[in-house]
Each structure stands twice: as structure tokens, then as C-alpha cells.
PDB file of C-alpha atoms in Angstrom:
ATOM      1  CA  MET I   1       0.087   0.298   0.056  1.00 44.00           C
ATOM      2  CA  GLU I   2       1.256   3.383  -1.037  1.00 61.00           C
ATOM      3  CA  ASN I   3       2.623   5.779   2.081  1.00 85.00           C
ATOM      4  CA  LYS I   4       0.471   8.842   2.936  1.00 90.00           C
ATOM      5  CA  LYS I   5       1.934  12.260   2.206  1.00 95.00           C
ATOM      6  CA  LYS I   6       2.922  14.224   5.412  1.00 97.00           C
ATOM      7  CA  LEU I   7       0.707  17.055   5.774  1.00 97.00           C
ATOM      8  CA  THR I   8       2.247  19.570   8.607  1.00 97.00           C
ATOM      9  CA  ILE I   9      -0.253  21.643  10.396  1.00 96.00           C
ATOM     10  CA  ILE I  10       0.783  24.789  11.655  1.00 95.00           C
ATOM     11  CA  ASP I  11      -0.414  27.122  14.715  1.00 92.00           C
ATOM     12  CA  ALA I  12       0.898  30.246  12.879  1.00 89.00           C
ATOM     13  CA  ASP I  13      -0.589  32.499  15.883  1.00 86.00           C
ATOM     14  CA  SER I  14       2.888  31.478  17.935  1.00 87.00           C
ATOM     15  CA  ILE I  15       4.910  32.215  14.758  1.00 91.00           C
ATOM     16  CA  ALA I  16       3.733  35.705  14.243  1.00 86.00           C
ATOM     17  CA  PHE I  17       4.252  36.462  17.978  1.00 86.00           C
ATOM     18  CA  LEU I  18       7.896  34.793  18.713  1.00 89.00           C
ATOM     19  CA  ALA I  19       8.731  36.408  15.192  1.00 89.00           C
ATOM     20  CA  ALA I  20       7.408  40.071  16.487  1.00 85.00           C
ATOM     21  CA  HIS I  21       8.596  39.444  20.223  1.00 76.00           C
ATOM     22  CA  ASN I  22      11.216  42.012  20.846  1.00 71.00           C
ATOM     23  CA  LYS I  23      13.299  41.063  24.193  1.00 67.00           C
ATOM     24  CA  LYS I  24      14.175  44.230  25.577  1.00 60.00           C
ATOM     25  CA  ASP I  25      17.316  43.590  27.083  1.00 55.00           C
ATOM     26  CA  ALA I  26      18.235  40.484  25.239  1.00 58.00           C
ATOM     27  CA  GLU I  27      18.667  41.574  21.719  1.00 63.00           C
ATOM     28  CA  LYS I  28      18.771  44.704  19.939  1.00 73.00           C
ATOM     29  CA  GLU I  29      15.334  45.916  18.474  1.00 79.00           C
ATOM     30  CA  LYS I  30      13.515  44.023  15.455  1.00 83.00           C
ATOM     31  CA  THR I  31      12.831  45.910  12.100  1.00 88.00           C
ATOM     32  CA  PHE I  32      10.011  44.544  10.181  1.00 90.00           C
ATOM     33  CA  ASP I  33      12.238  43.029   7.398  1.00 92.00           C
ATOM     34  CA  ASP I  34      13.739  41.627  10.193  1.00 91.00           C
ATOM     35  CA  CYS I  35      10.375  39.928  11.571  1.00 91.00           C
ATOM     36  CA  LYS I  36       9.783  39.002   8.240  1.00 92.00           C
ATOM     37  CA  LEU I  37      12.442  37.038   7.680  1.00 93.00           C
ATOM     38  CA  HIS I  38      12.395  35.263  10.776  1.00 93.00           C
ATOM     39  CA  ALA I  39       8.803  34.417  10.657  1.00 93.00           C
ATOM     40  CA  GLU I  40       9.430  32.620   7.093  1.00 93.00           C
ATOM     41  CA  GLU I  41      12.928  30.874   8.419  1.00 94.00           C
ATOM     42  CA  ILE I  42      10.642  29.297  11.525  1.00 95.00           C
ATOM     43  CA  ILE I  43       8.097  28.024   8.791  1.00 94.00           C
ATOM     44  CA  LYS I  44      10.640  26.882   6.570  1.00 95.00           C
ATOM     45  CA  ASN I  45      12.214  24.867   9.635  1.00 96.00           C
ATOM     46  CA  ILE I  46       9.167  23.268  10.929  1.00 96.00           C
ATOM     47  CA  LEU I  47       8.726  21.951   7.581  1.00 96.00           C
ATOM     48  CA  ILE I  48      11.877  20.544   6.824  1.00 96.00           C
ATOM     49  CA  ALA I  49      12.200  19.334  10.289  1.00 96.00           C
ATOM     50  CA  THR I  50       8.654  17.533  10.077  1.00 96.00           C
ATOM     51  CA  GLU I  51       9.599  16.094   6.401  1.00 96.00           C
ATOM     52  CA  ALA I  52       6.525  17.684   5.206  1.00 96.00           C
ATOM     53  CA  ASP I  53       4.860  16.934   1.940  1.00 96.00           C
ATOM     54  CA  TYR I  54       2.098  19.771   2.377  1.00 96.00           C
ATOM     55  CA  TYR I  55       1.042  22.702   5.145  1.00 94.00           C
ATOM     56  CA  ILE I  56      -1.365  24.766   5.809  1.00 93.00           C
ATOM     57  CA  CYS I  57      -1.531  27.607   8.395  1.00 91.00           C
ATOM     58  CA  CYS I  58      -3.752  28.107  10.645  1.00 89.00           C
ATOM     59  CA  TYR I  59      -4.454  31.558  12.516  1.00 85.00           C
ATOM     60  CA  THR I  60      -6.753  33.597  14.756  1.00 81.00           C
ATOM     61  CA  VAL I  61      -8.617  36.073  12.998  1.00 73.00           C
ATOM     62  CA  ARG I  62     -11.097  38.630  14.470  1.00 68.00           C
ATOM     63  CA  SER I  63     -10.393  37.575  18.247  1.00 65.00           C
ATOM     64  CA  LYS I  64     -13.226  40.290  19.115  1.00 70.00           C
ATOM     65  CA  ASP I  65     -15.654  37.811  17.549  1.00 76.00           C
ATOM     66  CA  ASN I  66     -14.322  34.549  19.325  1.00 80.00           C
ATOM     67  CA  PHE I  67     -17.106  31.755  20.034  1.00 84.00           C
ATOM     68  CA  ARG I  68     -15.850  31.174  23.259  1.00 85.00           C
ATOM     69  CA  LEU I  69     -17.186  34.499  24.236  1.00 83.00           C
ATOM     70  CA  LYS I  70     -20.717  33.266  24.174  1.00 86.00           C
ATOM     71  CA  PHE I  71     -20.194  31.105  26.870  1.00 86.00           C
ATOM     72  CA  TYR I  72     -17.370  32.329  28.748  1.00 83.00           C
ATOM     73  CA  PRO I  73     -17.397  36.211  28.480  1.00 83.00           C
ATOM     74  CA  GLU I  74     -13.849  36.628  30.523  1.00 83.00           C
ATOM     75  CA  TYR I  75     -12.334  34.728  28.116  1.00 81.00           C
ATOM     76  CA  LYS I  76      -8.864  36.408  27.215  1.00 79.00           C
ATOM     77  CA  GLN I  77     -10.631  39.833  27.977  1.00 74.00           C
ATOM     78  CA  ASN I  78      -7.360  39.999  30.412  1.00 67.00           C
ATOM     79  CA  ARG I  79      -5.246  40.804  27.247  1.00 67.00           C
ATOM     80  CA  LYS I  80      -6.943  43.913  26.161  1.00 63.00           C
ATOM     81  CA  PHE I  81      -4.895  46.332  28.037  1.00 57.00           C
ATOM     82  CA  LYS I  82      -1.288  44.759  27.527  1.00 66.00           C
ATOM     83  CA  GLU I  83       1.193  46.607  25.403  1.00 68.00           C
ATOM     84  CA  PRO I  84       1.116  46.086  22.008  1.00 72.00           C
ATOM     85  CA  ILE I  85       3.679  43.884  20.289  1.00 80.00           C
ATOM     86  CA  PRO I  86       5.778  45.838  17.594  1.00 82.00           C
ATOM     87  CA  PHE I  87       5.269  44.744  14.004  1.00 86.00           C
ATOM     88  CA  LEU I  88       2.825  41.745  15.406  1.00 86.00           C
ATOM     89  CA  ASN I  89      -0.268  42.789  13.266  1.00 85.00           C
ATOM     90  CA  GLU I  90       2.214  43.284  10.770  1.00 89.00           C
ATOM     91  CA  VAL I  91       3.937  39.951  10.718  1.00 89.00           C
ATOM     92  CA  LYS I  92       0.313  38.508  10.703  1.00 86.00           C
ATOM     93  CA  ASN I  93      -0.954  40.269   7.298  1.00 86.00           C
ATOM     94  CA  PHE I  94       2.170  39.171   6.007  1.00 90.00           C
ATOM     95  CA  LEU I  95       2.193  35.843   6.902  1.00 88.00           C
ATOM     96  CA  LEU I  96      -1.535  36.020   5.499  1.00 84.00           C
ATOM     97  CA  PHE I  97      -1.063  37.560   2.420  1.00 84.00           C
ATOM     98  CA  ASP I  98       2.717  38.439   1.178  1.00 85.00           C
ATOM     99  CA  SER I  99       4.876  35.211   2.649  1.00 87.00           C
ATOM    100  CA  GLU I 100       5.978  32.655   0.211  1.00 84.00           C
ATOM    101  CA  TYR I 101       4.194  30.332   2.526  1.00 81.00           C
ATOM    102  CA  LYS I 102       0.981  32.251   2.721  1.00 75.00           C
ATOM    103  CA  SER I 103      -1.803  30.336   3.412  1.00 66.00           C
ATOM    104  CA  MET I 104      -4.945  30.689   5.825  1.00 61.00           C
ATOM    105  CA  ALA I 105      -7.693  28.655   7.260  1.00 57.00           C
ATOM    106  CA  THR I 106     -11.292  30.283   6.666  1.00 56.00           C
ATOM    107  CA  PHE I 107     -13.404  31.290   9.445  1.00 57.00           C
ATOM    108  CA  ASP I 108     -17.287  31.905   9.937  1.00 57.00           C
ATOM    109  CA  ASP I 109     -18.607  35.092   8.825  1.00 58.00           C
ATOM    110  CA  GLU I 110     -20.230  35.763  12.478  1.00 69.00           C
ATOM    111  CA  VAL I 111     -17.929  34.274  15.035  1.00 72.00           C
ATOM    112  CA  SER I 112     -14.040  33.910  14.885  1.00 80.00           C
ATOM    113  CA  TRP I 113     -12.531  30.481  15.476  1.00 84.00           C
ATOM    114  CA  GLU I 114      -8.924  30.141  17.044  1.00 87.00           C
ATOM    115  CA  ALA I 115      -5.733  28.665  15.444  1.00 89.00           C
ATOM    116  CA  ASP I 116      -6.083  26.089  17.847  1.00 92.00           C
ATOM    117  CA  ASP I 117      -9.195  24.555  16.599  1.00 92.00           C
ATOM    118  CA  LEU I 118      -8.552  25.168  13.039  1.00 91.00           C
ATOM    119  CA  CYS I 119      -5.599  22.744  13.528  1.00 94.00           C
ATOM    120  CA  LEU I 120      -7.481  20.267  15.268  1.00 95.00           C
ATOM    121  CA  SER I 121      -9.843  20.366  12.535  1.00 94.00           C
ATOM    122  CA  TYR I 122      -7.597  20.142   9.708  1.00 95.00           C
ATOM    123  CA  TYR I 123      -6.432  16.937  11.802  1.00 97.00           C
ATOM    124  CA  ASN I 124      -9.577  15.488  12.250  1.00 96.00           C
ATOM    125  CA  HIS I 125     -10.541  16.144   8.605  1.00 96.00           C
ATOM    126  CA  PHE I 126      -7.426  15.301   6.565  1.00 96.00           C
ATOM    127  CA  LYS I 127      -5.957  12.386   9.030  1.00 96.00           C
ATOM    128  CA  ASP I 128      -7.657   9.391   6.770  1.00 95.00           C
ATOM    129  CA  GLU I 129      -5.898  10.770   3.533  1.00 95.00           C
ATOM    130  CA  TYR I 130      -2.797  12.383   5.135  1.00 96.00           C
ATOM    131  CA  GLU I 131      -0.007  11.595   7.638  1.00 96.00           C
ATOM    132  CA  CYS I 132      -1.160  14.669   9.582  1.00 97.00           C
ATOM    133  CA  LEU I 133       0.892  16.755  12.317  1.00 97.00           C
ATOM    134  CA  ILE I 134       0.319  19.544  14.218  1.00 97.00           C
ATOM    135  CA  SER I 135       3.161  21.778  14.866  1.00 97.00           C
ATOM    136  CA  SER I 136       2.776  24.169  18.042  1.00 95.00           C
ATOM    137  CA  PRO I 137       4.325  25.137  21.315  1.00 94.00           C
ATOM    138  CA  ASP I 138       1.226  25.725  22.826  1.00 92.00           C
ATOM    139  CA  LYS I 139       0.793  23.669  25.962  1.00 92.00           C
ATOM    140  CA  ASP I 140      -3.245  22.887  25.201  1.00 92.00           C
ATOM    141  CA  ILE I 141      -2.318  21.352  21.500  1.00 94.00           C
ATOM    142  CA  LYS I 142       0.357  19.318  23.092  1.00 94.00           C
ATOM    143  CA  ASN I 143      -2.002  17.889  25.415  1.00 93.00           C
ATOM    144  CA  LEU I 144      -4.424  16.596  22.790  1.00 94.00           C
ATOM    145  CA  ASN I 145      -4.515  13.012  21.321  1.00 95.00           C
ATOM    146  CA  VAL I 146      -2.661  13.944  18.453  1.00 96.00           C
ATOM    147  CA  PRO I 147       0.807  14.010  17.260  1.00 97.00           C
ATOM    148  CA  VAL I 148       2.181  17.288  17.906  1.00 97.00           C
ATOM    149  CA  TYR I 149       5.306  18.931  17.338  1.00 97.00           C
ATOM    150  CA  ASP I 150       6.978  21.160  19.277  1.00 96.00           C
ATOM    151  CA  TYR I 151       9.171  23.700  16.783  1.00 95.00           C
ATOM    152  CA  LYS I 152      10.148  25.975  19.959  1.00 93.00           C
ATOM    153  CA  LYS I 153      11.809  22.878  22.192  1.00 94.00           C
ATOM    154  CA  LEU I 154      12.615  20.586  18.972  1.00 94.00           C
ATOM    155  CA  GLU I 155      10.295  18.075  20.312  1.00 94.00           C
ATOM    156  CA  TYR I 156       7.182  15.928  19.525  1.00 95.00           C
ATOM    157  CA  ASN I 157       4.563  14.778  21.839  1.00 93.00           C
ATOM    158  CA  ASN I 158       3.194  11.528  23.069  1.00 92.00           C
ATOM    159  CA  PRO I 159      -0.175  11.366  22.344  1.00 92.00           C
ATOM    160  CA  SER I 160      -2.675  10.375  25.105  1.00 93.00           C
ATOM    161  CA  GLU I 161      -6.212   9.835  25.744  1.00 94.00           C
ATOM    162  CA  PHE I 162      -5.859  10.201  29.126  1.00 95.00           C
ATOM    163  CA  LYS I 163      -3.253  13.264  29.314  1.00 94.00           C
ATOM    164  CA  GLU I 164      -6.151  15.171  26.954  1.00 95.00           C
ATOM    165  CA  ASN I 165      -8.825  14.649  29.453  1.00 95.00           C
ATOM    166  CA  TYR I 166      -6.395  15.164  32.349  1.00 96.00           C
ATOM    167  CA  SER I 167      -5.478  18.209  31.052  1.00 95.00           C
ATOM    168  CA  ILE I 168      -8.882  19.769  30.646  1.00 96.00           C
ATOM    169  CA  ALA I 169     -10.073  18.455  34.036  1.00 97.00           C
ATOM    170  CA  TYR I 170      -7.012  19.773  35.731  1.00 97.00           C
ATOM    171  CA  ASP I 171      -7.600  23.508  34.133  1.00 96.00           C
ATOM    172  CA  LEU I 172     -11.492  23.286  34.766  1.00 96.00           C
ATOM    173  CA  ILE I 173     -10.111  23.308  38.691  1.00 96.00           C
ATOM    174  CA  ALA I 174      -7.047  25.743  38.613  1.00 95.00           C
ATOM    175  CA  GLY I 175      -8.019  27.502  35.558  1.00 92.00           C
ATOM    176  CA  GLN I 176      -5.772  29.429  32.962  1.00 91.00           C
ATOM    177  CA  SER I 177      -4.480  32.931  34.283  1.00 85.00           C
ATOM    178  CA  GLY I 178      -3.214  33.569  30.986  1.00 83.00           C
ATOM    179  CA  ASP I 179      -6.819  33.110  29.019  1.00 84.00           C
ATOM    180  CA  GLY I 180      -8.408  34.999  31.896  1.00 86.00           C
ATOM    181  CA  ILE I 181     -10.374  31.470  32.898  1.00 90.00           C
ATOM    182  CA  LYS I 182     -10.878  31.278  36.663  1.00 90.00           C
ATOM    183  CA  GLY I 183     -11.410  27.689  37.374  1.00 92.00           C
ATOM    184  CA  ILE I 184     -13.114  27.343  40.640  1.00 94.00           C
ATOM    185  CA  GLU I 185     -12.584  30.269  42.867  1.00 92.00           C
ATOM    186  CA  GLY I 186     -10.145  29.657  45.852  1.00 89.00           C
ATOM    187  CA  LEU I 187      -8.149  26.553  43.938  1.00 89.00           C
ATOM    188  CA  GLY I 188      -5.120  26.176  42.188  1.00 90.00           C
ATOM    189  CA  ASP I 189      -2.882  23.999  40.907  1.00 93.00           C
ATOM    190  CA  LYS I 190      -2.178  22.236  44.421  1.00 94.00           C
ATOM    191  CA  ALA I 191      -5.898  21.619  44.777  1.00 94.00           C
ATOM    192  CA  ALA I 192      -6.316  20.302  41.010  1.00 95.00           C
ATOM    193  CA  GLU I 193      -3.434  17.653  41.847  1.00 95.00           C
ATOM    194  CA  LYS I 194      -5.133  16.873  45.029  1.00 95.00           C
ATOM    195  CA  LEU I 195      -8.679  16.425  43.495  1.00 95.00           C
ATOM    196  CA  LEU I 196      -7.353  14.386  40.591  1.00 96.00           C
ATOM    197  CA  ILE I 197      -4.846  12.253  42.015  1.00 94.00           C
ATOM    198  CA  GLY I 198      -5.731   8.541  41.665  1.00 93.00           C
ATOM    199  CA  VAL I 199      -8.589   9.468  39.901  1.00 94.00           C
ATOM    200  CA  LEU I 200      -9.820   6.816  37.296  1.00 94.00           C
ATOM    201  CA  GLU I 201     -10.063   8.486  33.976  1.00 94.00           C
ATOM    202  CA  ILE I 202     -13.888   7.750  33.598  1.00 94.00           C
ATOM    203  CA  ASP I 203     -14.272   9.839  37.016  1.00 95.00           C
ATOM    204  CA  PHE I 204     -12.415  12.882  35.700  1.00 95.00           C
ATOM    205  CA  PHE I 205     -15.093  14.873  34.974  1.00 96.00           C
ATOM    206  CA  PRO I 206     -17.875  13.633  38.111  1.00 96.00           C
ATOM    207  CA  VAL I 207     -15.254  14.657  40.339  1.00 96.00           C
ATOM    208  CA  VAL I 208     -14.585  18.251  38.821  1.00 96.00           C
ATOM    209  CA  LEU I 209     -18.506  18.792  38.333  1.00 97.00           C
ATOM    210  CA  LYS I 210     -19.199  17.636  42.073  1.00 96.00           C
ATOM    211  CA  ALA I 211     -16.273  19.994  43.259  1.00 96.00           C
ATOM    212  CA  TYR I 212     -18.179  22.786  41.375  1.00 96.00           C
ATOM    213  CA  ILE I 213     -21.464  21.997  42.990  1.00 97.00           C
ATOM    214  CA  ASN I 214     -19.828  22.210  46.475  1.00 95.00           C
ATOM    215  CA  LYS I 215     -18.776  25.668  45.753  1.00 95.00           C
ATOM    216  CA  TYR I 216     -21.307  27.110  44.006  1.00 95.00           C
ATOM    217  CA  GLY I 217     -24.024  25.134  44.390  1.00 96.00           C
ATOM    218  CA  LEU I 218     -26.118  22.555  41.960  1.00 95.00           C
ATOM    219  CA  HIS I 219     -27.615  25.308  39.598  1.00 96.00           C
ATOM    220  CA  VAL I 220     -24.678  27.582  39.344  1.00 95.00           C
ATOM    221  CA  GLY I 221     -22.307  24.932  39.572  1.00 95.00           C
ATOM    222  CA  ILE I 222     -23.472  23.071  36.909  1.00 96.00           C
ATOM    223  CA  GLU I 223     -23.825  26.608  34.571  1.00 95.00           C
ATOM    224  CA  LEU I 224     -20.087  27.468  35.392  1.00 95.00           C
ATOM    225  CA  PHE I 225     -18.899  23.665  35.041  1.00 96.00           C
ATOM    226  CA  TYR I 226     -20.424  23.607  31.241  1.00 95.00           C
ATOM    227  CA  SER I 227     -19.166  27.035  30.550  1.00 94.00           C
ATOM    228  CA  THR I 228     -15.513  26.876  31.430  1.00 94.00           C
ATOM    229  CA  TYR I 229     -15.694  23.322  29.496  1.00 96.00           C
ATOM    230  CA  LYS I 230     -16.827  25.322  26.608  1.00 93.00           C
ATOM    231  CA  ALA I 231     -14.155  27.845  27.230  1.00 92.00           C
ATOM    232  CA  LEU I 232     -11.057  25.168  27.424  1.00 93.00           C
ATOM    233  CA  TYR I 233     -12.125  22.439  24.779  1.00 92.00           C
ATOM    234  CA  ILE I 234     -10.551  22.358  21.579  1.00 93.00           C
ATOM    235  CA  ARG I 235     -13.206  21.707  18.654  1.00 91.00           C
ATOM    236  CA  ALA I 236     -12.208  19.850  16.031  1.00 93.00           C
ATOM    237  CA  ASP I 237     -15.627  19.929  13.960  1.00 91.00           C
ATOM    238  CA  TYR I 238     -15.013  23.492  11.762  1.00 89.00           C
ATOM    239  CA  PRO I 239     -16.834  22.717   8.335  1.00 88.00           C
ATOM    240  CA  LYS I 240     -14.481  20.821   6.071  1.00 90.00           C
ATOM    241  CA  GLU I 241     -15.839  22.496   2.615  1.00 87.00           C
ATOM    242  CA  ARG I 242     -14.751  26.003   4.371  1.00 86.00           C
ATOM    243  CA  LEU I 243     -11.243  24.823   4.627  1.00 87.00           C
ATOM    244  CA  LEU I 244      -8.652  25.685   2.161  1.00 86.00           C
ATOM    245  CA  LEU I 245      -6.678  22.275   0.357  1.00 90.00           C
ATOM    246  CA  PRO I 246      -3.029  22.227   2.027  1.00 92.00           C
ATOM    247  CA  ASN I 247      -0.090  24.229   0.165  1.00 91.00           C
ATOM    248  CA  GLU I 248       2.427  21.821  -1.602  1.00 91.00           C
ATOM    249  CA  PHE I 249       6.055  22.122  -0.054  1.00 91.00           C
ATOM    250  CA  LYS I 250       8.268  22.757  -3.137  1.00 83.00           C
ATOM    251  CA  LYS I 251      11.378  21.602  -1.382  1.00 73.00           C
TER     252      LYS I 251
END
């Protein structure tokens, strides 16, 4: 049987961030040209390292319309007032429209999907046609039960359904401060570890739901559990017909 071609699915939000990020004390200030060159170098190195035959780059577009805000209004609202990163939007636009590796996943007209949702949707829809691999340094993606290449640490994950479910259950308790997700008020990492230690995988979410109900009462606890889960969960059901076809990597 003929081997499948390799498709590398790139979380390109992280590339725009890394290429544009100016570490004030560690390096000299980057110019826009420096940022563009760095971004393309990162993508090329990913494609070479993963031996890609095809690739697609996924971006978050119009984050203010993110569908998660419907369930969790505080989602990423803590980032609003952070100092903007020099050239971040310019680098993203360059990658979208002018780069040698320009490509993007399309998105719904009314709500925006994030890069990690699009990456997982590509994997879900194309895994039978290609040997698929997601490339991202993001913790949430690396904890998924799919093969992932961390292009920053130059390492692959160990896909595990147990790890994926544990990670979501853990964050339901401890929250994700970087994304403005609170978890259960008053609990943190140590409490999450204590609640889940020795718990069977099938019981992760019943245990966490019980903790929500104990803290907030029956109705509010169930509602907060559901809304927090929806904010944390990475979706894989973006319509295939709305996704662009992968690009061939011309080596």
C-alpha cells in the first residue's frame, strides 16, 4: 500500500508572536524586515524538520468575535490592556497575504475560530488522506491526543487520551490565568493535583463537576462547569468544505 503524504498543520499565531516579539534587554530591536525574515525561517525550518510534503498555516482572525465569548465572556479579556507587541499585526498580515508560505484557514462570517481549533479541525478532516502532524509550542495543543511537534523545543509529544482528559479536568479546577479562565474560585494547581490524584479517567469530569457544585451550589455549579469547559475545549468540527486545501511544500 502506498504511503500517505505528510501534512504539517502549523499553529501560525505562535510564529507571528515569536517573530515579532522584542525582548528588550536580550536582543537589539527588530525591524519589520527582520520580523518577516524570522517568520519565514521558522516556517521553513518546521517543514524541513517534519519532512512535510504539504502544509497549511492556521491563524486566529477577529478574536473579538471569538465563539467562546458566548459561553465565557471573560475569555482572554485580561489581554486587552497589555502593551502591544511591535509589528505583531503586520507580521500576521504578511504571513497571511504576502509570504512565500502564505496560507490561511477560512473562518465563519459571524464568529471567529482560533488557530488551535482550526489546527485540530484540519487534523480531524484530513487524517485519513494524509499523515497529519500539528506543529505548535502551545501547551493545550501538546496535551491533545494527536501527534504534535513543538518547534521551539524541537520535540514531539506523546499522544494520550488520558493526558488530554486530565489536562482539561485540571484546568477546569485550576483555571488558565493567561486566558482569563478562573476555574474554581479559591483553588489552584495544588488543589487540582489533590482532587485528581488516583482518580480513574472515566471519573475525571464527575469529580470536577461535584467540586463545582460543592463550591457554587447545584444550578450555578453546573452552569459554571459547562461554560468553563466550553472555553477550554478545543473544537475539531470546523466544516471541511470551508477549509482551504493544503499547500504543497516545494523543497
